[in-house]
């Protein structure tokens, strides 16, 4: 890359909603194949990268996001992203990452994955690496299933572990109201509850299995930009186990759907709840109604772009 390198780089990356998530049976390695339709929404993580002797990180929350439990060591995906890029690109410089979190922590919206995607883009620019997006996406896939989508944004179908992405056509705008929860849910625990539920209720343990697939009606609704059609087809296999672990969330789902939402769904592994509204006006009305009932409701829209320098 020609010219002087920037002194600091600020990148924002979006959180996501799984508008459809089908989970296959557990594999021998403990993981699950999935088929999901991702939509990036206008709730963003911001990562500011500045030069440093080592890779360091600081985490700042917002009025709606408590960051007390977010790790600041090698367990943090953004730290791992920076170190991986440096290793692959042969960079010896360090970086200080200042992360401003707005996506709920352990909330099923891919906030940590957005941090990692933003760190890849920020460090690539700060260090003048100039790595092609396709190569960054391959690094992203090594960090976690949701990281490549946070890099790509928009709307996409994810298969395999969720990291094999195919962009999906989507038109128009979808308005959502999110209700985060201050007590997060562990993704592995939710998957474990799904496996236990299936084991308890399996009629035939030796039943034939098929590869998970996204319902074609979901893709049709996204292509048409039709919120009513999408509401009729949203689905999340992790919703039942999440509600089993957190029965209190069912009451919030009922409240949202009774207050005008076209549909309510657990986002990813939860506990964030996503309510689809007919349009922007309906979403604002729903946000007001849920806020008046004491819930921390947020109005967002999608699809939006992935990790970008701002």
GROMACS .gro file of N, CA and C in nm, residues 105-220:
model
  348
  105UNK      N    1  -2.397  -0.841   2.503
  105UNK     CA    2  -2.295  -0.942   2.532
  105UNK      C    3  -2.363  -1.076   2.559
  106UNK      N    4  -2.311  -1.182   2.495
  106UNK     CA    5  -2.370  -1.316   2.510
  106UNK      C    6  -2.520  -1.311   2.483
  107UNK      N    7  -2.557  -1.235   2.379
  107UNK     CA    8  -2.698  -1.211   2.351
  107UNK      C    9  -2.751  -1.277   2.226
  108UNK      N   10  -2.668  -1.358   2.158
  108UNK     CA   11  -2.715  -1.425   2.037
  108UNK      C   12  -2.717  -1.336   1.914
  109UNK      N   13  -2.644  -1.222   1.919
  109UNK     CA   14  -2.641  -1.132   1.804
  109UNK      C   15  -2.501  -1.117   1.743
  110UNK      N   16  -2.407  -1.198   1.789
  110UNK     CA   17  -2.275  -1.199   1.726
  110UNK      C   18  -2.189  -1.078   1.756
  111UNK      N   19  -2.202  -1.020   1.876
  111UNK     CA   20  -2.123  -0.902   1.909
  111UNK      C   21  -1.974  -0.929   1.910
  112UNK      N   22  -1.933  -1.040   1.971
  112UNK     CA   23  -1.791  -1.074   1.971
  112UNK      C   24  -1.738  -1.101   1.832
  113UNK      N   25  -1.821  -1.162   1.748
  113UNK     CA   26  -1.781  -1.187   1.610
  113UNK      C   27  -1.767  -1.056   1.533
  114UNK      N   28  -1.856  -0.959   1.560
  114UNK     CA   29  -1.845  -0.828   1.497
  114UNK      C   30  -1.715  -0.759   1.539
  115UNK      N   31  -1.678  -0.774   1.668
  115UNK     CA   32  -1.551  -0.717   1.714
  115UNK      C   33  -1.433  -0.776   1.637
  116UNK      N   34  -1.436  -0.908   1.617
  116UNK     CA   35  -1.327  -0.974   1.546
  116UNK      C   36  -1.319  -0.928   1.401
  117UNK      N   37  -1.435  -0.918   1.335
  117UNK     CA   38  -1.437  -0.872   1.196
  117UNK      C   39  -1.385  -0.729   1.187
  118UNK      N   40  -1.429  -0.644   1.280
  118UNK     CA   41  -1.384  -0.506   1.281
  118UNK      C   42  -1.235  -0.497   1.306
  119UNK      N   43  -1.183  -0.582   1.395
  119UNK     CA   44  -1.039  -0.582   1.424
  119UNK      C   45  -0.959  -0.622   1.300
  120UNK      N   46  -1.007  -0.720   1.227
  120UNK     CA   47  -0.937  -0.761   1.104
  120UNK      C   48  -0.928  -0.644   1.006
  121UNK      N   49  -1.040  -0.576   0.983
  121UNK     CA   50  -1.043  -0.465   0.888
  121UNK      C   51  -0.957  -0.349   0.939
  122UNK      N   52  -0.966  -0.319   1.068
  122UNK     CA   53  -0.892  -0.207   1.125
  122UNK      C   54  -0.741  -0.231   1.121
  123UNK      N   55  -0.699  -0.351   1.160
  123UNK     CA   56  -0.556  -0.381   1.161
  123UNK      C   57  -0.500  -0.389   1.019
  124UNK      N   58  -0.579  -0.442   0.928
  124UNK     CA   59  -0.536  -0.447   0.788
  124UNK      C   60  -0.506  -0.306   0.736
  125UNK      N   61  -0.592  -0.210   0.771
  125UNK     CA   62  -0.570  -0.072   0.727
  125UNK      C   63  -0.457  -0.005   0.804
  126UNK      N   64  -0.453  -0.027   0.937
  126UNK     CA   65  -0.351   0.038   1.020
  126UNK      C   66  -0.210  -0.005   0.979
  127UNK      N   67  -0.196  -0.134   0.951
  127UNK     CA   68  -0.064  -0.189   0.918
  127UNK      C   69  -0.031  -0.183   0.769
  128UNK      N   70  -0.127  -0.137   0.687
  128UNK     CA   71  -0.103  -0.129   0.544
  128UNK      C   72  -0.089  -0.263   0.476
  129UNK      N   73  -0.160  -0.364   0.527
  129UNK     CA   74  -0.148  -0.498   0.471
  129UNK      C   75  -0.214  -0.506   0.334
  130UNK      N   76  -0.334  -0.451   0.320
  130UNK     CA   77  -0.404  -0.454   0.193
  130UNK      C   78  -0.449  -0.593   0.153
  131UNK      N   79  -0.489  -0.673   0.249
  131UNK     CA   80  -0.532  -0.810   0.220
  131UNK      C   81  -0.668  -0.810   0.149
  132UNK      N   82  -0.684  -0.886   0.041
  132UNK     CA   83  -0.815  -0.893  -0.026
  132UNK      C   84  -0.924  -0.942   0.069
  133UNK      N   85  -1.046  -0.896   0.045
  133UNK     CA   86  -1.158  -0.932   0.131
  133UNK      C   87  -1.176  -1.083   0.140
  134UNK      N   88  -1.158  -1.153   0.029
  134UNK     CA   89  -1.175  -1.299   0.030
  134UNK      C   90  -1.076  -1.364   0.125
  135UNK      N   91  -0.953  -1.312   0.131
  135UNK     CA   92  -0.853  -1.368   0.222
  135UNK      C   93  -0.886  -1.333   0.367
  136UNK      N   94  -0.934  -1.210   0.390
  136UNK     CA   95  -0.979  -1.174   0.524
  136UNK      C   96  -1.093  -1.265   0.569
  137UNK      N   97  -1.182  -1.299   0.476
  137UNK     CA   98  -1.295  -1.385   0.510
  137UNK      C   99  -1.247  -1.525   0.549
  138UNK      N  100  -1.142  -1.573   0.485
  138UNK     CA  101  -1.089  -1.704   0.522
  138UNK      C  102  -1.029  -1.700   0.663
  139UNK      N  103  -0.961  -1.592   0.696
  139UNK     CA  104  -0.913  -1.577   0.833
  139UNK      C  105  -1.030  -1.569   0.930
  140UNK      N  106  -1.132  -1.494   0.892
  140UNK     CA  107  -1.250  -1.478   0.977
  140UNK      C  108  -1.312  -1.613   1.011
  141UNK      N  109  -1.319  -1.702   0.913
  141UNK     CA  110  -1.381  -1.833   0.935
  141UNK      C  111  -1.304  -1.915   1.037
  142UNK      N  112  -1.173  -1.890   1.049
  142UNK     CA  113  -1.092  -1.962   1.148
  142UNK      C  114  -1.119  -1.913   1.289
  143UNK      N  115  -1.178  -1.795   1.302
  143UNK     CA  116  -1.204  -1.737   1.433
  143UNK      C  117  -1.339  -1.778   1.491
  144UNK      N  118  -1.436  -1.806   1.404
  144UNK     CA  119  -1.569  -1.843   1.454
  144UNK      C  120  -1.671  -1.838   1.343
  145UNK      N  121  -1.782  -1.909   1.362
  145UNK     CA  122  -1.879  -1.926   1.255
  145UNK      C  123  -1.944  -1.795   1.213
  146UNK      N  124  -1.964  -1.700   1.305
  146UNK     CA  125  -2.035  -1.577   1.272
  146UNK      C  126  -1.943  -1.465   1.223
  147UNK      N  127  -1.811  -1.484   1.234
  147UNK     CA  128  -1.719  -1.375   1.200
  147UNK      C  129  -1.721  -1.342   1.050
  148UNK      N  130  -1.722  -1.442   0.960
  148UNK     CA  131  -1.727  -1.406   0.817
  148UNK      C  132  -1.850  -1.324   0.781
  149UNK      N  133  -1.965  -1.354   0.845
  149UNK     CA  134  -2.084  -1.276   0.812
  149UNK      C  135  -2.073  -1.133   0.862
  150UNK      N  136  -2.015  -1.113   0.980
  150UNK     CA  137  -1.996  -0.976   1.030
  150UNK      C  138  -1.906  -0.897   0.935
  151UNK      N  139  -1.815  -0.965   0.869
  151UNK     CA  140  -1.729  -0.901   0.770
  151UNK      C  141  -1.808  -0.867   0.644
  152UNK      N  142  -1.895  -0.958   0.601
  152UNK     CA  143  -1.971  -0.942   0.477
  152UNK      C  144  -2.092  -0.851   0.495
  153UNK      N  145  -2.172  -0.876   0.600
  153UNK     CA  146  -2.294  -0.799   0.623
  153UNK      C  147  -2.403  -0.832   0.524
  154UNK      N  148  -2.504  -0.746   0.518
  154UNK     CA  149  -2.615  -0.766   0.426
  154UNK      C  150  -2.705  -0.879   0.472
  155UNK      N  151  -2.739  -0.966   0.379
  155UNK     CA  152  -2.818  -1.085   0.406
  155UNK      C  153  -2.747  -1.203   0.342
  156UNK      N  154  -2.737  -1.314   0.412
  156UNK     CA  155  -2.663  -1.427   0.358
  156UNK      C  156  -2.718  -1.556   0.417
  157UNK      N  157  -2.694  -1.663   0.342
  157UNK     CA  158  -2.723  -1.798   0.391
  157UNK      C  159  -2.592  -1.858   0.440
  158UNK      N  160  -2.596  -1.912   0.561
  158UNK     CA  161  -2.479  -1.979   0.616
  158UNK      C  162  -2.507  -2.127   0.633
  159UNK      N  163  -2.413  -2.210   0.587
  159UNK     CA  164  -2.426  -2.355   0.603
  159UNK      C  165  -2.297  -2.408   0.665
  160UNK      N  166  -2.290  -2.541   0.679
  160UNK     CA  167  -2.177  -2.600   0.750
  160UNK      C  168  -2.190  -2.564   0.896
  161UNK      N  169  -2.089  -2.497   0.950
  161UNK     CA  170  -2.096  -2.448   1.088
  161UNK      C  171  -2.156  -2.308   1.092
  162UNK      N  172  -2.205  -2.261   0.976
  162UNK     CA  173  -2.259  -2.126   0.964
  162UNK      C  174  -2.163  -2.032   0.896
  163UNK      N  175  -2.040  -2.082   0.869
  163UNK     CA  176  -1.935  -1.996   0.814
  163UNK      C  177  -1.919  -2.011   0.663
  164UNK      N  178  -1.992  -2.106   0.603
  164UNK     CA  179  -1.989  -2.120   0.457
  164UNK      C  180  -2.102  -2.032   0.402
  165UNK      N  181  -2.063  -1.915   0.354
  165UNK     CA  182  -2.162  -1.811   0.324
  165UNK      C  183  -2.194  -1.800   0.176
  166UNK      N  184  -2.321  -1.777   0.148
  166UNK     CA  185  -2.367  -1.743   0.014
  166UNK      C  186  -2.454  -1.619   0.027
  167UNK      N  187  -2.416  -1.506  -0.034
  167UNK     CA  188  -2.501  -1.386  -0.026
  167UNK      C  189  -2.641  -1.417  -0.075
  168UNK      N  190  -2.740  -1.364  -0.005
  168UNK     CA  191  -2.880  -1.385  -0.042
  168UNK      C  192  -2.938  -1.253  -0.092
  169UNK      N  193  -3.018  -1.261  -0.195
  169UNK     CA  194  -3.084  -1.142  -0.247
  169UNK      C  195  -3.188  -1.094  -0.146
  170UNK      N  196  -3.186  -0.965  -0.119
  170UNK     CA  197  -3.286  -0.907  -0.030
  170UNK      C  198  -3.319  -0.768  -0.082
  171UNK      N  199  -3.444  -0.733  -0.080
  171UNK     CA  200  -3.485  -0.600  -0.126
  171UNK      C  201  -3.556  -0.528  -0.013
  172UNK      N  202  -3.556  -0.396  -0.023
  172UNK     CA  203  -3.628  -0.318   0.076
  172UNK      C  204  -3.561  -0.320   0.213
  173UNK      N  205  -3.638  -0.290   0.312
  173UNK     CA  206  -3.590  -0.273   0.449
  173UNK      C  207  -3.681  -0.349   0.544
  174UNK      N  208  -3.620  -0.413   0.641
  174UNK     CA  209  -3.695  -0.483   0.745
  174UNK      C  210  -3.669  -0.412   0.878
  175UNK      N  211  -3.777  -0.381   0.949
  175UNK     CA  212  -3.766  -0.312   1.077
  175UNK      C  213  -3.789  -0.410   1.192
  176UNK      N  214  -3.699  -0.403   1.288
  176UNK     CA  215  -3.700  -0.493   1.403
  176UNK      C  216  -3.698  -0.413   1.532
  177UNK      N  217  -3.755  -0.470   1.636
  177UNK     CA  218  -3.739  -0.417   1.772
  177UNK      C  219  -3.672  -0.526   1.854
  178UNK      N  220  -3.560  -0.491   1.914
  178UNK     CA  221  -3.483  -0.586   1.993
  178UNK      C  222  -3.508  -0.562   2.141
  179UNK      N  223  -3.519  -0.670   2.216
  179UNK     CA  224  -3.524  -0.660   2.362
  179UNK      C  225  -3.408  -0.742   2.417
  180UNK      N  226  -3.298  -0.675   2.453
  180UNK     CA  227  -3.185  -0.747   2.512
  180UNK      C  228  -3.215  -0.785   2.655
  181UNK      N  229  -3.127  -0.867   2.713
  181UNK     CA  230  -3.143  -0.911   2.851
  181UNK      C  231  -3.008  -0.906   2.918
  182UNK      N  232  -3.005  -0.856   3.040
  182UNK     CA  233  -2.877  -0.835   3.107
  182UNK      C  234  -2.808  -0.964   3.148
  183UNK      N  235  -2.882  -1.075   3.151
  183UNK     CA  236  -2.823  -1.204   3.185
  183UNK      C  237  -2.806  -1.286   3.058
  184UNK      N  238  -2.682  -1.303   3.016
  184UNK     CA  239  -2.655  -1.370   2.889
  184UNK      C  240  -2.681  -1.519   2.895
  185UNK      N  241  -2.683  -1.580   2.778
  185UNK     CA  242  -2.694  -1.725   2.766
  185UNK      C  243  -2.570  -1.777   2.694
  186UNK      N  244  -2.513  -1.885   2.746
  186UNK     CA  245  -2.397  -1.947   2.682
  186UNK      C  246  -2.441  -2.028   2.561
  187UNK      N  247  -2.381  -2.000   2.446
  187UNK     CA  248  -2.417  -2.073   2.323
  187UNK      C  249  -2.397  -2.224   2.340
  188UNK      N  250  -2.281  -2.272   2.393
  188UNK     CA  251  -2.266  -2.417   2.410
  188UNK      C  252  -2.372  -2.478   2.502
  189UNK      N  253  -2.413  -2.405   2.604
  189UNK     CA  254  -2.515  -2.456   2.696
  189UNK      C  255  -2.649  -2.470   2.624
  190UNK      N  256  -2.682  -2.373   2.539
  190UNK     CA  257  -2.809  -2.379   2.466
  190UNK      C  258  -2.807  -2.497   2.367
  191UNK      N  259  -2.696  -2.514   2.297
  191UNK     CA  260  -2.686  -2.630   2.207
  191UNK      C  261  -2.695  -2.760   2.285
  192UNK      N  262  -2.632  -2.764   2.403
  192UNK     CA  263  -2.641  -2.884   2.486
  192UNK      C  264  -2.783  -2.914   2.528
  193UNK      N  265  -2.859  -2.810   2.559
  193UNK     CA  266  -2.999  -2.828   2.596
  193UNK      C  267  -3.081  -2.879   2.476
  194UNK      N  268  -3.048  -2.830   2.356
  194UNK     CA  269  -3.114  -2.880   2.235
  194UNK      C  270  -3.087  -3.029   2.217
  195UNK      N  271  -2.962  -3.070   2.233
  195UNK     CA  272  -2.928  -3.212   2.219
  195UNK      C  273  -3.002  -3.296   2.323
  196UNK      N  274  -3.007  -3.246   2.448
  196UNK     CA  275  -3.076  -3.320   2.554
  196UNK      C  276  -3.225  -3.329   2.524
  197UNK      N  277  -3.284  -3.219   2.474
  197UNK     CA  278  -3.426  -3.219   2.439
  197UNK      C  279  -3.453  -3.322   2.330
  198UNK      N  280  -3.367  -3.324   2.229
  198UNK     CA  281  -3.388  -3.420   2.120
  198UNK      C  282  -3.372  -3.564   2.168
  199UNK      N  283  -3.278  -3.584   2.259
  199UNK     CA  284  -3.256  -3.718   2.313
  199UNK      C  285  -3.378  -3.762   2.394
  200UNK      N  286  -3.434  -3.670   2.473
  200UNK     CA  287  -3.551  -3.703   2.555
  200UNK      C  288  -3.673  -3.736   2.471
  201UNK      N  289  -3.687  -3.666   2.357
  201UNK     CA  290  -3.810  -3.677   2.279
  201UNK      C  291  -3.794  -3.757   2.150
  202UNK      N  292  -3.679  -3.818   2.130
  202UNK     CA  293  -3.658  -3.894   2.007
  202UNK      C  294  -3.744  -4.020   2.010
  203UNK      N  295  -3.824  -4.038   1.905
  203UNK     CA  296  -3.905  -4.159   1.893
  203UNK      C  297  -3.818  -4.273   1.841
  204UNK      N  298  -3.731  -4.240   1.747
  204UNK     CA  299  -3.645  -4.341   1.687
  204UNK      C  300  -3.503  -4.285   1.689
  205UNK      N  301  -3.422  -4.337   1.782
  205UNK     CA  302  -3.286  -4.286   1.796
  205UNK      C  303  -3.207  -4.306   1.667
  206UNK      N  304  -3.241  -4.408   1.592
  206UNK     CA  305  -3.168  -4.436   1.468
  206UNK      C  306  -3.231  -4.371   1.347
  207UNK      N  307  -3.307  -4.265   1.368
  207UNK     CA  308  -3.379  -4.203   1.257
  207UNK      C  309  -3.282  -4.149   1.152
  208UNK      N  310  -3.328  -4.149   1.030
  208UNK     CA  311  -3.247  -4.094   0.922
  208UNK      C  312  -3.235  -3.942   0.940
  209UNK      N  313  -3.120  -3.889   0.909
  209UNK     CA  314  -3.098  -3.745   0.921
  209UNK      C  315  -3.070  -3.687   0.784
  210UNK      N  316  -3.097  -3.559   0.770
  210UNK     CA  317  -3.066  -3.488   0.646
  210UNK      C  318  -2.988  -3.363   0.681
  211UNK      N  319  -2.922  -3.311   0.581
  211UNK     CA  320  -2.848  -3.188   0.603
  211UNK      C  321  -2.945  -3.074   0.626
  212UNK      N  322  -2.918  -2.986   0.722
  212UNK     CA  323  -3.006  -2.872   0.744
  212UNK      C  324  -3.014  -2.784   0.619
  213UNK      N  325  -3.127  -2.721   0.600
  213UNK     CA  326  -3.145  -2.634   0.483
  213UNK      C  327  -3.237  -2.518   0.521
  214UNK      N  328  -3.214  -2.403   0.459
  214UNK     CA  329  -3.300  -2.286   0.482
  214UNK      C  330  -3.428  -2.303   0.401
  215UNK      N  331  -3.540  -2.277   0.464
  215UNK     CA  332  -3.671  -2.285   0.399
  215UNK      C  333  -3.673  -2.189   0.279
  216UNK      N  334  -3.705  -2.239   0.159
  216UNK     CA  335  -3.711  -2.151   0.041
  216UNK      C  336  -3.807  -2.033   0.058
  217UNK      N  337  -3.912  -2.051   0.140
  217UNK     CA  338  -4.007  -1.941   0.161
  217UNK      C  339  -3.941  -1.823   0.234
  218UNK      N  340  -3.843  -1.851   0.319
  218UNK     CA  341  -3.768  -1.744   0.386
  218UNK      C  342  -3.691  -1.662   0.283
  219UNK      N  343  -3.623  -1.732   0.193
  219UNK     CA  344  -3.544  -1.662   0.090
  219UNK      C  345  -3.635  -1.583  -0.004
  220UNK      N  346  -3.753  -1.637  -0.032
  220UNK     CA  347  -3.848  -1.567  -0.117
  220UNK      C  348  -3.897  -1.439  -0.048
   0.00000   0.00000   0.00000
